[in-house]
Coordinates of C-alpha atoms in Angstrom, one line a residue:
X249 CA 0.2 -0.2 0.0
X250 CA 1.3 3.5 -1.0
X251 CA 1.2 6.7 0.9
X252 CA -1.0 8.3 -1.8
X253 CA -3.6 7.5 -4.6
X254 CA -5.7 9.3 -6.8
X255 CA -8.8 7.7 -5.4
X256 CA -9.2 5.9 -2.1
X257 CA -12.5 4.1 -1.6
X258 CA -13.4 2.9 1.5
X259 CA -15.5 -0.3 1.5
X260 CA -15.1 -3.1 -1.1
X261 CA -18.8 -4.1 -1.2
X262 CA -21.2 -4.3 -4.0
X263 CA -20.4 -0.5 -5.0
X264 CA -16.6 -0.5 -4.1
X265 CA -15.6 -3.2 -6.1
X266 CA -17.4 -2.0 -9.3
X267 CA -15.7 1.5 -8.8
X268 CA -12.2 0.1 -8.1
X269 CA -12.6 -1.7 -11.6
X270 CA -14.0 1.2 -13.3
X271 CA -11.7 3.7 -12.2
X272 CA -8.3 1.7 -12.6
X273 CA -9.4 0.1 -15.8
X274 CA -7.6 2.7 -18.0
X275 CA -4.3 2.9 -16.0
X276 CA -4.7 6.8 -15.8
X277 CA -5.4 6.8 -12.2
X278 CA -4.0 5.1 -9.0
X279 CA -6.7 3.3 -6.8
X280 CA -6.9 1.9 -3.3
X281 CA -9.7 -0.3 -2.2
X282 CA -9.9 -0.6 1.7
X283 CA -11.8 -3.4 3.1
X284 CA -12.3 -4.3 7.0
X285 CA -13.2 -7.9 6.2
X286 CA -10.8 -10.5 4.6
X287 CA -10.7 -12.4 1.4
X288 CA -13.9 -13.9 -0.1
X289 CA -12.4 -16.7 -2.1
X290 CA -13.5 -19.7 0.0
X291 CA -16.3 -22.2 -0.7
X292 CA -18.3 -20.9 2.2
X293 CA -19.1 -17.9 -0.2
X294 CA -18.6 -19.0 -3.5
X295 CA -20.9 -21.9 -3.1
X296 CA -24.4 -20.5 -3.5
X297 CA -25.9 -23.0 -1.1
X298 CA -23.2 -22.1 1.5
X299 CA -24.8 -18.8 2.5
X300 CA -26.4 -20.2 5.7
X301 CA -22.7 -20.7 6.8
X302 CA -22.0 -17.1 6.8
X303 CA -25.4 -16.0 7.9
X304 CA -25.0 -16.5 12.0
X305 CA -23.3 -14.0 14.4
X306 CA -20.4 -16.4 14.9
X307 CA -19.3 -16.1 11.0
X308 CA -16.0 -13.8 10.6
X309 CA -17.8 -12.8 7.1
X310 CA -20.5 -11.1 8.8
X311 CA -21.0 -7.8 10.8
X312 CA -24.2 -9.4 12.3
X313 CA -25.7 -5.9 13.5
X314 CA -28.9 -5.6 15.4
X315 CA -31.2 -2.9 15.9
X316 CA -32.3 -1.2 18.9
X317 CA -35.5 -2.5 20.3
X318 CA -38.5 -1.7 17.9
X319 CA -41.1 -0.2 19.5
X320 CA -43.8 -1.7 16.9
X321 CA -42.5 -5.3 17.0
X322 CA -42.7 -6.0 20.8
X323 CA -39.4 -4.4 21.7
X324 CA -37.4 -7.1 19.8
X325 CA -34.1 -6.3 18.3
X326 CA -33.9 -7.2 14.8
X327 CA -30.9 -8.9 13.0
X328 CA -29.0 -6.8 10.5
X329 CA -26.6 -8.9 8.8
X330 CA -24.1 -7.0 6.5
X331 CA -21.3 -8.5 4.5
X332 CA -17.7 -8.3 6.1
X333 CA -15.4 -9.2 3.1
X334 CA -14.5 -8.6 -0.5
X335 CA -18.0 -8.1 -1.9
X336 CA -19.7 -7.1 1.1
X337 CA -23.2 -8.2 1.3
X338 CA -23.2 -9.4 -2.4
X339 CA -20.9 -12.1 -1.1
X340 CA -23.5 -13.1 2.1
X341 CA -26.8 -12.4 0.3
X342 CA -29.6 -14.7 -1.0
X343 CA -28.6 -13.9 -4.5
X344 CA -32.0 -12.8 -5.5
X345 CA -31.6 -10.5 -8.5
X346 CA -34.3 -7.9 -8.7
X347 CA -34.2 -4.3 -10.1
X348 CA -37.5 -3.0 -8.9
X349 CA -40.3 -1.5 -10.7
X350 CA -39.5 1.1 -13.5
X351 CA -41.9 3.6 -11.8
X352 CA -39.6 3.6 -8.7
X353 CA -36.8 5.2 -10.5
X354 CA -39.2 7.8 -12.5
X355 CA -40.5 8.6 -8.9
X356 CA -36.8 9.6 -8.0
X357 CA -36.9 11.9 -10.8
X358 CA -40.4 13.3 -10.4
X359 CA -41.4 12.9 -6.7
X360 CA -37.8 13.0 -5.0
X361 CA -36.2 15.5 -7.2
X362 CA -33.3 13.6 -8.4
X363 CA -33.2 14.6 -12.1
X364 CA -31.1 12.4 -14.2
X365 CA -31.8 9.4 -12.3
X366 CA -35.1 8.3 -13.9
X367 CA -35.8 4.7 -15.3
X368 CA -34.7 6.0 -18.7
X369 CA -31.5 7.3 -17.2
X370 CA -30.6 4.0 -15.4
X371 CA -31.7 1.4 -17.7
X372 CA -28.5 1.7 -19.8
X373 CA -26.3 1.2 -16.5
X374 CA -28.5 -1.9 -15.3
X375 CA -28.0 -3.2 -19.0
X376 CA -24.0 -2.4 -18.8
X377 CA -23.4 -4.7 -15.7
X378 CA -25.7 -7.7 -16.7
X379 CA -24.6 -10.7 -18.3
X380 CA -27.9 -12.5 -18.5
X381 CA -28.1 -16.1 -19.6
X382 CA -30.6 -15.6 -22.4
X383 CA -31.2 -13.2 -25.5
X384 CA -30.3 -9.4 -25.2
X385 CA -33.4 -7.3 -25.7
X386 CA -34.7 -3.7 -25.0
X387 CA -34.8 -4.1 -21.4
X388 CA -32.0 -6.6 -20.6
X389 CA -28.2 -6.9 -21.1
X390 CA -26.0 -10.0 -21.7
X391 CA -22.6 -9.0 -22.0
X392 CA -21.9 -7.1 -18.7
X393 CA -19.8 -8.4 -15.7
X394 CA -22.5 -9.6 -13.5
X395 CA -23.7 -13.3 -14.1
X396 CA -27.6 -13.5 -13.9
X397 CA -29.9 -16.6 -14.7
X398 CA -33.3 -18.2 -13.8
X399 CA -33.5 -21.7 -12.5
X400 CA -35.6 -23.5 -15.2
X401 CA -36.1 -26.7 -13.7
X402 CA -38.3 -26.1 -10.9
X403 CA -38.4 -27.8 -7.7
X404 CA -42.4 -29.2 -7.5
X405 CA -42.8 -26.6 -5.0
X406 CA -42.0 -23.8 -7.0
X407 CA -44.0 -24.9 -9.9
X408 CA -46.9 -25.1 -7.7
X409 CA -46.4 -21.7 -6.3
X410 CA -46.6 -20.3 -10.2
X411 CA -49.8 -22.6 -10.9
X412 CA -51.3 -21.3 -7.5
X413 CA -50.7 -17.6 -8.2
X414 CA -52.4 -18.1 -11.4
X415 CA -55.5 -19.8 -10.0
X416 CA -55.7 -16.9 -7.3
X417 CA -55.9 -14.6 -10.3
X418 CA -52.4 -13.1 -10.6
X419 CA -50.7 -13.2 -14.0
X420 CA -47.6 -15.0 -14.8
X421 CA -44.6 -12.5 -15.9
X422 CA -42.5 -13.5 -18.5
X423 CA -39.4 -11.1 -17.2
X424 CA -39.8 -9.7 -13.7
X425 CA -37.0 -7.4 -14.7
X426 CA -38.7 -6.3 -18.2
X427 CA -41.5 -5.0 -19.3
X428 CA -43.9 -5.9 -16.5
X429 CA -43.0 -6.8 -12.7
X430 CA -46.5 -7.2 -11.6
X431 CA -47.8 -10.9 -11.1
X432 CA -46.3 -14.4 -10.1
X433 CA -42.7 -14.8 -11.9
X434 CA -39.6 -16.9 -11.6
X435 CA -36.9 -14.8 -10.0
X436 CA -33.5 -14.5 -11.3
X437 CA -30.3 -15.2 -9.3
X438 CA -26.8 -13.7 -9.4
X439 CA -25.4 -17.2 -10.0
X440 CA -23.1 -18.4 -12.8
X441 CA -21.6 -21.6 -13.4
X442 CA -22.5 -22.6 -10.4
X443 CA -20.7 -19.8 -8.7
X444 CA -22.1 -16.7 -6.8
X445 CA -21.8 -13.8 -9.1
X446 CA -20.8 -11.4 -6.2
X447 CA -19.4 -8.1 -6.8
X448 CA -15.9 -9.2 -6.0
X449 CA -15.8 -12.1 -8.3
X450 CA -17.3 -10.0 -11.1
X451 CA -15.1 -7.0 -11.0
X452 CA -11.9 -8.1 -9.2
X453 CA -11.4 -11.7 -9.5
X454 CA -12.2 -12.0 -13.1
X455 CA -9.7 -9.5 -14.1
X456 CA -5.6 -9.4 -14.4
X457 CA -3.8 -7.8 -11.5
X458 CA -3.3 -4.0 -12.2
X459 CA -0.3 -2.0 -11.0
X460 CA -2.5 1.2 -10.4
X461 CA -4.9 -0.8 -8.2
X462 CA -4.3 -2.1 -4.6
X463 CA -6.9 -3.9 -2.9
X464 CA -6.3 -4.0 1.0
X465 CA -8.0 -6.3 3.1
X466 CA -8.2 -6.5 7.3
X467 CA -7.8 -2.8 7.3
X468 CA -10.1 -0.5 9.7
X469 CA -10.9 3.0 8.4
X470 CA -10.9 4.9 11.6
X471 CA -12.1 8.5 10.0
X472 CA -11.8 10.8 6.8
X473 CA -9.0 13.4 7.1
X474 CA -10.6 16.8 6.2
X475 CA -8.5 19.8 5.8
X476 CA -9.5 23.1 4.9
X477 CA -12.8 22.1 3.8
X478 CA -12.0 19.3 1.7
X479 CA -11.2 15.5 2.2
X480 CA -7.8 14.7 1.6
X481 CA -7.6 11.1 2.8
X482 CA -8.3 8.5 5.4
X483 CA -6.9 7.2 8.9
X484 CA -6.5 3.4 8.8
X485 CA -5.5 0.8 11.4
X486 CA -3.8 -2.6 10.4
X487 CA -3.7 -4.6 13.4
X488 CA -1.8 -2.2 15.7
X489 CA -0.3 0.1 13.0
X490 CA -1.8 3.1 12.1
X491 CA -1.4 5.2 9.0
X492 CA -2.7 7.7 6.9
X493 CA -3.6 7.3 3.2
X494 CA -3.9 10.2 1.1
X495 CA -6.3 11.1 -1.8
X496 CA -5.3 13.4 -4.4
X497 CA -8.3 13.5 -6.2
X498 CA -11.4 11.8 -3.7
X499 CA -12.1 9.8 -1.1
X500 CA -15.0 7.6 -2.0
X501 CA -17.2 6.2 0.9
X502 CA -18.5 2.9 -0.3
X503 CA -18.9 1.4 3.3
X504 CA -22.9 0.9 3.2
X505 CA -25.8 2.3 4.7
X506 CA -24.5 1.7 8.0
X507 CA -20.8 2.0 7.6
X508 CA -20.7 5.0 5.9
X509 CA -22.4 7.4 8.2
X510 CA -20.8 5.8 11.0
X511 CA -17.3 6.2 9.6
X512 CA -18.4 9.9 8.5
X513 CA -19.6 10.8 12.0
X514 CA -16.7 9.8 13.6
X515 CA -14.7 12.0 11.3
X516 CA -16.6 15.0 12.6
X517 CA -19.1 15.0 9.5
X518 CA -23.0 14.8 10.5
X519 CA -25.4 16.1 12.6
X520 CA -23.4 18.9 14.8
X521 CA -25.5 18.3 18.0
X522 CA -25.1 14.5 17.8
X523 CA -21.4 14.9 17.3
X524 CA -21.0 17.2 20.2
X525 CA -22.6 14.5 22.4
X526 CA -20.0 12.1 21.8
X527 CA -17.4 14.6 22.3
X528 CA -16.2 14.6 18.6
X529 CA -15.2 17.8 17.0
X530 CA -17.3 18.9 14.1
X531 CA -15.7 19.3 11.0
X532 CA -18.9 19.6 8.8
X533 CA -22.4 19.8 9.8
X534 CA -24.6 17.5 8.0
X535 CA -27.9 17.4 9.5
X536 CA -29.6 14.6 7.6
X537 CA -26.7 12.3 7.7
X538 CA -28.2 9.2 9.4
X539 CA -31.8 10.2 8.8
X540 CA -34.2 8.6 6.3
X541 CA -33.0 4.9 7.0
X542 CA -35.5 2.5 5.2
X543 CA -35.9 -1.1 5.2
X544 CA -38.1 -4.0 4.1
X545 CA -39.8 -6.0 6.6
X546 CA -41.4 -9.6 6.0
X547 CA -43.7 -11.8 7.7
X548 CA -43.9 -15.4 7.1
X549 CA -46.3 -18.2 6.2
X550 CA -44.9 -21.6 6.7
X551 CA -46.6 -24.8 5.7
X552 CA -45.7 -28.5 6.5
X553 CA -46.1 -31.4 3.9
X554 CA -45.8 -35.1 4.6
X555 CA -44.5 -35.4 0.9
X556 CA -40.3 -35.4 0.4
X557 CA -40.4 -32.6 -2.0
X558 CA -38.9 -29.8 -0.1
X559 CA -35.0 -29.0 0.0
X560 CA -34.9 -30.3 3.5
X561 CA -34.5 -33.8 2.3
X562 CA -31.1 -32.8 1.0
X563 CA -30.0 -32.4 4.6
X564 CA -29.7 -36.2 5.1
X565 CA -26.1 -36.7 5.6
X566 CA -25.4 -38.9 2.4
X567 CA -27.5 -36.5 0.4
X568 CA -25.3 -33.5 1.8
X569 CA -22.3 -35.7 0.8
X570 CA -23.5 -36.1 -2.8
X571 CA -24.7 -32.4 -3.1
X572 CA -20.9 -31.4 -2.2
X573 CA -19.4 -33.6 -4.5
X574 CA -21.5 -32.4 -7.4
X575 CA -20.4 -28.8 -6.3
X576 CA -16.7 -29.3 -5.8
X577 CA -16.4 -31.9 -8.5
X578 CA -18.4 -29.9 -11.6
X579 CA -20.2 -26.9 -9.6
X580 CA -23.5 -28.6 -10.4
X581 CA -26.3 -30.1 -8.3
X582 CA -28.7 -28.4 -5.6
X583 CA -25.9 -26.6 -4.0
X584 CA -25.1 -24.7 -7.1
X585 CA -28.3 -22.5 -7.0
X586 CA -29.9 -20.3 -4.6
X587 CA -33.1 -21.0 -2.5
X588 CA -35.6 -18.5 -3.9
X589 CA -36.5 -19.3 -7.5
X590 CA -40.0 -17.7 -7.5
X591 CA -42.1 -15.1 -5.9
X592 CA -44.3 -12.4 -6.8
X593 CA -45.2 -8.6 -6.9
X594 CA -49.0 -7.8 -6.1
X595 CA -50.9 -4.6 -5.4
X596 CA -52.9 -4.3 -2.0
X597 CA -55.9 -2.5 -4.3
X598 CA -56.6 -1.1 -7.6
X599 CA -55.6 2.3 -6.5
X600 CA -52.2 1.5 -5.6
X601 CA -50.0 2.7 -8.7
X602 CA -47.6 -0.5 -8.9
X603 CA -47.0 -3.8 -6.7
X604 CA -46.6 -2.7 -3.1
X605 CA -46.3 -6.3 -1.7
X606 CA -43.5 -8.7 -2.4
X607 CA -43.5 -12.4 -1.8
X608 CA -40.2 -14.5 -1.6
X609 CA -41.3 -18.3 -2.0
X610 CA -38.7 -21.0 -0.3
X611 CA -39.2 -24.9 -0.9
X612 CA -37.9 -25.2 2.6
X613 CA -39.2 -25.9 6.0
X614 CA -37.2 -23.6 8.4
X615 CA -36.5 -23.9 11.8
X616 CA -35.2 -20.9 14.5
X617 CA -33.1 -18.1 12.8
X618 CA -33.6 -19.5 9.4
X619 CA -31.9 -22.8 9.9
X620 CA -33.4 -25.4 7.6
X621 CA -35.1 -28.3 9.8
X622 CA -33.6 -31.6 8.7
X623 CA -36.8 -33.7 10.1
X624 CA -39.5 -32.1 8.2
X625 CA -40.5 -30.9 4.8
X626 CA -42.4 -27.9 3.8
X627 CA -42.3 -24.6 2.4
X628 CA -42.2 -20.9 3.5
X629 CA -43.6 -17.7 2.1
X630 CA -42.2 -14.1 3.0
X631 CA -44.4 -11.1 2.5
X632 CA -43.9 -7.4 3.0
X633 CA -44.3 -4.0 2.0
X634 CA -42.3 -2.7 -0.8
X635 CA -42.3 1.3 0.0
X636 CA -42.9 1.5 3.7
X637 CA -43.8 5.0 5.0
X638 CA -41.5 4.4 8.1
X639 CA -38.2 6.0 8.4
X640 CA -35.6 5.6 10.9
X641 CA -32.0 6.7 11.9
X642 CA -28.5 5.6 12.2
X643 CA -26.5 7.1 15.0
X644 CA -23.2 6.6 16.9
X645 CA -23.3 4.5 20.0
X646 CA -20.0 6.2 21.4
X647 CA -16.8 7.9 19.8
X648 CA -15.3 4.5 19.5
X649 CA -14.8 3.1 16.3
X650 CA -15.2 -0.6 17.4
X651 CA -18.8 0.0 18.7
X652 CA -21.6 -1.0 16.4
X653 CA -23.9 2.1 15.5
X654 CA -27.3 2.4 17.0
X655 CA -29.7 1.5 14.2
X656 CA -33.4 2.3 14.4
X657 CA -35.3 1.3 11.1
X658 CA -38.4 2.2 13.2
X659 CA -40.4 -0.4 11.7
X660 CA -44.3 -0.4 11.4
X661 CA -44.4 3.2 12.6
X662 CA -47.5 3.9 10.5
X663 CA -50.7 2.6 10.1
X664 CA -50.4 2.2 6.3
X665 CA -47.2 -0.1 6.9
X666 CA -49.1 -2.1 9.6
X667 CA -52.2 -2.6 7.2
X668 CA -50.1 -3.6 4.0
X669 CA -48.3 -6.2 6.1
X670 CA -51.6 -7.7 6.9
X671 CA -52.7 -7.8 3.6
X672 CA -49.4 -9.4 2.6
X673 CA -50.3 -12.1 4.7
X674 CA -53.6 -12.3 3.4
X675 CA -52.7 -12.4 0.0
X676 CA -50.2 -15.2 0.6
X677 CA -52.5 -17.5 2.4
X678 CA -54.9 -16.9 -0.3
X679 CA -52.2 -18.2 -2.9
X680 CA -51.3 -21.0 -0.8
X681 CA -54.8 -22.0 -0.5
X682 CA -55.4 -22.9 -4.2
X683 CA -55.9 -26.3 -5.8
X684 CA -52.0 -26.5 -6.7
X685 CA -51.0 -26.6 -3.2
X686 CA -53.5 -29.1 -2.1
X687 CA -51.3 -32.0 -2.5
X688 CA -48.7 -30.4 -0.5
X689 CA -50.6 -29.2 2.5
X690 CA -50.4 -31.0 5.7
X691 CA -50.7 -28.2 8.1
X692 CA -49.9 -24.5 8.4
X693 CA -46.9 -24.0 11.0
X694 CA -46.9 -20.1 10.6
X695 CA -49.0 -18.0 11.5
X696 CA -51.2 -21.2 12.6
X697 CA -55.0 -21.8 11.8
X698 CA -55.8 -20.1 14.9
X699 CA -54.4 -16.8 13.7
X700 CA -57.4 -15.0 11.8
X701 CA -58.5 -11.7 12.9
X702 CA -56.6 -8.5 12.2
X703 CA -55.7 -8.2 15.7
X704 CA -54.4 -11.8 15.9
X705 CA -52.5 -11.0 12.7
X706 CA -51.0 -7.7 14.1
X707 CA -49.7 -9.8 17.3
X708 CA -48.3 -12.3 15.1
X709 CA -46.5 -9.9 12.9
X710 CA -45.0 -8.3 16.0
X711 CA -43.7 -11.7 17.3
X712 CA -42.4 -12.9 13.8
X713 CA -41.7 -10.2 11.2
X714 CA -38.0 -9.7 10.4
X715 CA -35.9 -7.6 7.9
X716 CA -35.5 -8.8 4.5
X717 CA -32.1 -7.1 4.7
X718 CA -32.4 -4.2 2.5
X719 CA -31.3 -1.1 4.5
X720 CA -30.8 1.9 2.6
X721 CA -31.0 5.9 2.6
X722 CA -29.0 7.1 5.5
X723 CA -27.1 9.6 3.0
X724 CA -29.9 10.5 0.6
X725 CA -29.1 12.2 -2.6
X726 CA -30.9 15.5 -3.8
X727 CA -30.5 18.5 -5.8
X728 CA -28.7 21.5 -4.6
X729 CA -31.1 23.3 -1.8
X730 CA -33.0 20.2 -0.6
X731 CA -32.9 20.3 2.8
X732 CA -33.3 16.3 3.0
X733 CA -30.1 15.7 0.7
X734 CA -26.6 14.6 1.8
X735 CA -25.2 14.4 -1.5
X736 CA -26.1 16.1 -4.8
X737 CA -27.0 14.3 -7.6
X738 CA -23.4 13.4 -8.7
X739 CA -23.2 11.8 -5.3
X740 CA -20.9 14.5 -4.0
X741 CA -21.1 15.5 -0.1
X742 CA -23.0 18.9 0.1
X743 CA -20.3 21.5 1.2
X744 CA -17.3 19.3 1.3
X745 CA -14.9 19.0 -1.6
X746 CA -13.5 15.7 -2.8
X747 CA -15.6 13.6 -0.8
X748 CA -18.3 11.4 -2.6
X749 CA -20.6 8.7 -1.4
X750 CA -21.4 5.5 -3.4
X751 CA -23.6 2.7 -2.0
X752 CA -27.0 2.2 -1.0
X753 CA -26.9 4.8 1.7
X754 CA -27.6 7.4 -1.2
X755 CA -31.0 5.7 -2.2
X756 CA -33.8 8.5 -1.8
X757 CA -36.8 6.1 -1.9
X758 CA -36.6 2.3 -1.8
X759 CA -37.0 0.4 -4.9
X760 CA -40.0 -2.1 -4.8
X761 CA -37.8 -5.2 -4.7
X762 CA -34.3 -6.6 -3.4
X763 CA -31.6 -3.7 -3.8
X764 CA -28.6 -5.3 -4.8
X765 CA -29.1 -4.7 -8.4
X766 CA -29.9 -1.2 -7.7
X767 CA -26.6 -0.9 -5.9
X768 CA -24.7 -2.3 -9.0
X769 CA -26.6 0.4 -11.0
X770 CA -25.7 3.2 -8.9
X771 CA -22.1 2.5 -8.8
X772 CA -21.7 1.8 -12.5
X773 CA -23.7 5.5 -13.0
X774 CA -21.4 7.0 -10.4
X775 CA -18.2 5.7 -11.9
X776 CA -18.9 7.6 -15.2
X777 CA -19.7 10.8 -13.3
X778 CA -16.5 10.5 -11.3
X779 CA -14.4 9.8 -14.6
X780 CA -16.2 12.8 -16.1
X781 CA -17.5 10.6 -18.9
X782 CA -20.6 11.6 -20.9
X783 CA -23.4 9.5 -19.4
X784 CA -24.8 6.5 -21.5
X785 CA -27.8 7.7 -23.5
X786 CA -31.1 7.6 -21.8
X787 CA -33.3 4.7 -23.2
X788 CA -37.1 5.4 -23.0
X789 CA -39.1 2.1 -23.1
X790 CA -42.5 1.3 -22.3
X791 CA -43.4 -0.4 -19.1
X792 CA -46.5 -1.9 -17.4
X793 CA -48.6 0.6 -15.7
X794 CA -51.5 -0.4 -13.5
X795 CA -53.1 3.0 -13.2

């Protein structure tokens, strides 16, 4: 590691890996990518079925944050796992690849004041990073960096879900990331040739080593150095050694929805009064940093079946050995795909502009903490609102960089959010009650047949609901003069030179889907902005509009 670079990128997650590749690709600039976690090249992270090994508090690849007690969830603390390795959360997530609804991005431009971020502006960047297994078309890309595919050979339970959805009156949509999102559909996954298509694998490991790019793991960024209104570098710790890494052009924060505001606040950049409460000298007052925290919440329906059709059957020792042999031998078999291959996007009523409920369907019977139960067979459906009204905060616990931040998503703080959670469960029960599931229904495990009234569903939601792991929004982008904004529309921090934020924290309003694809897109678009390139030409295409 050198003492000085043109660009210093803090965080090697989804966005950081994209930027490291794009900014170093032509050789003009020196780039340093700093990651607190270690290398991701282990079977635990590369094997799609290995994700549960990283999804536990003891994993070295996971920060495993928890929220503060949630007032509207019975005071429970909700798990907030985040990736701690090259690739960040793209190295530990469920690999479900969904862009969101085109209307989400048009709303960014029209309702949120983010000119230049409409769907027409974003579509060419979605297409640029996709390497979809299929034919290219107006909506999709096939020669990008990130491998994307559907699982065509469906488990019997997945096939039953698609049939049941249609029996319940919902359309079967051909490409959930294309013209029409609404309906039941196959979900795509960031998996290619049996490997997880993480940001690290797609943008770092696929490339030859470059002399102008240093990727440094196991290093903790303590603070951003600010001199005369300009970010000039970062202070780091590697083991017991401390150092300063200077940035000639920019410091780029890509440490995520929780990490980015925490590091900035520790640097004296953030809400002045909050910083003073922790004895931190204020270098730049940013009142809205840490505000606008949003996340998707899900509640669950789980059904037990007496037929050995769920993925639980593969937990028998001899079948686990066989699945491992298939993956290590030729990257095939059940371990080479993710667990959520089908789902749905639905509306709770005719007055809703675009789908506000998402289903994730799993052909798995889970026990506690999402650990599959080896002694039972069944399936689970997660349902939750896509565009919650509730907003939360990210705050410092202390001035010690080793202390986890205080995360308060403020789940279900509005009546509309609580209504949509209930309606999501009702829609899910309606689908699972269709004839296509009749042969697979032994008993409803969750919520259970005794839970029927709205009050009973509300109580169940308070006990059961968990994060879908899509936190975003704590450094919201917005136009100059927008009092809600932390960064401008080029993702530069308002009022401070040479500091940019590129990660999920800049999202102004949640996309109606899992957000990893959205973050890939943001990073690709940001790379052009940072390099001063002409943006890709907007592509205006028609898309389904319910009303």
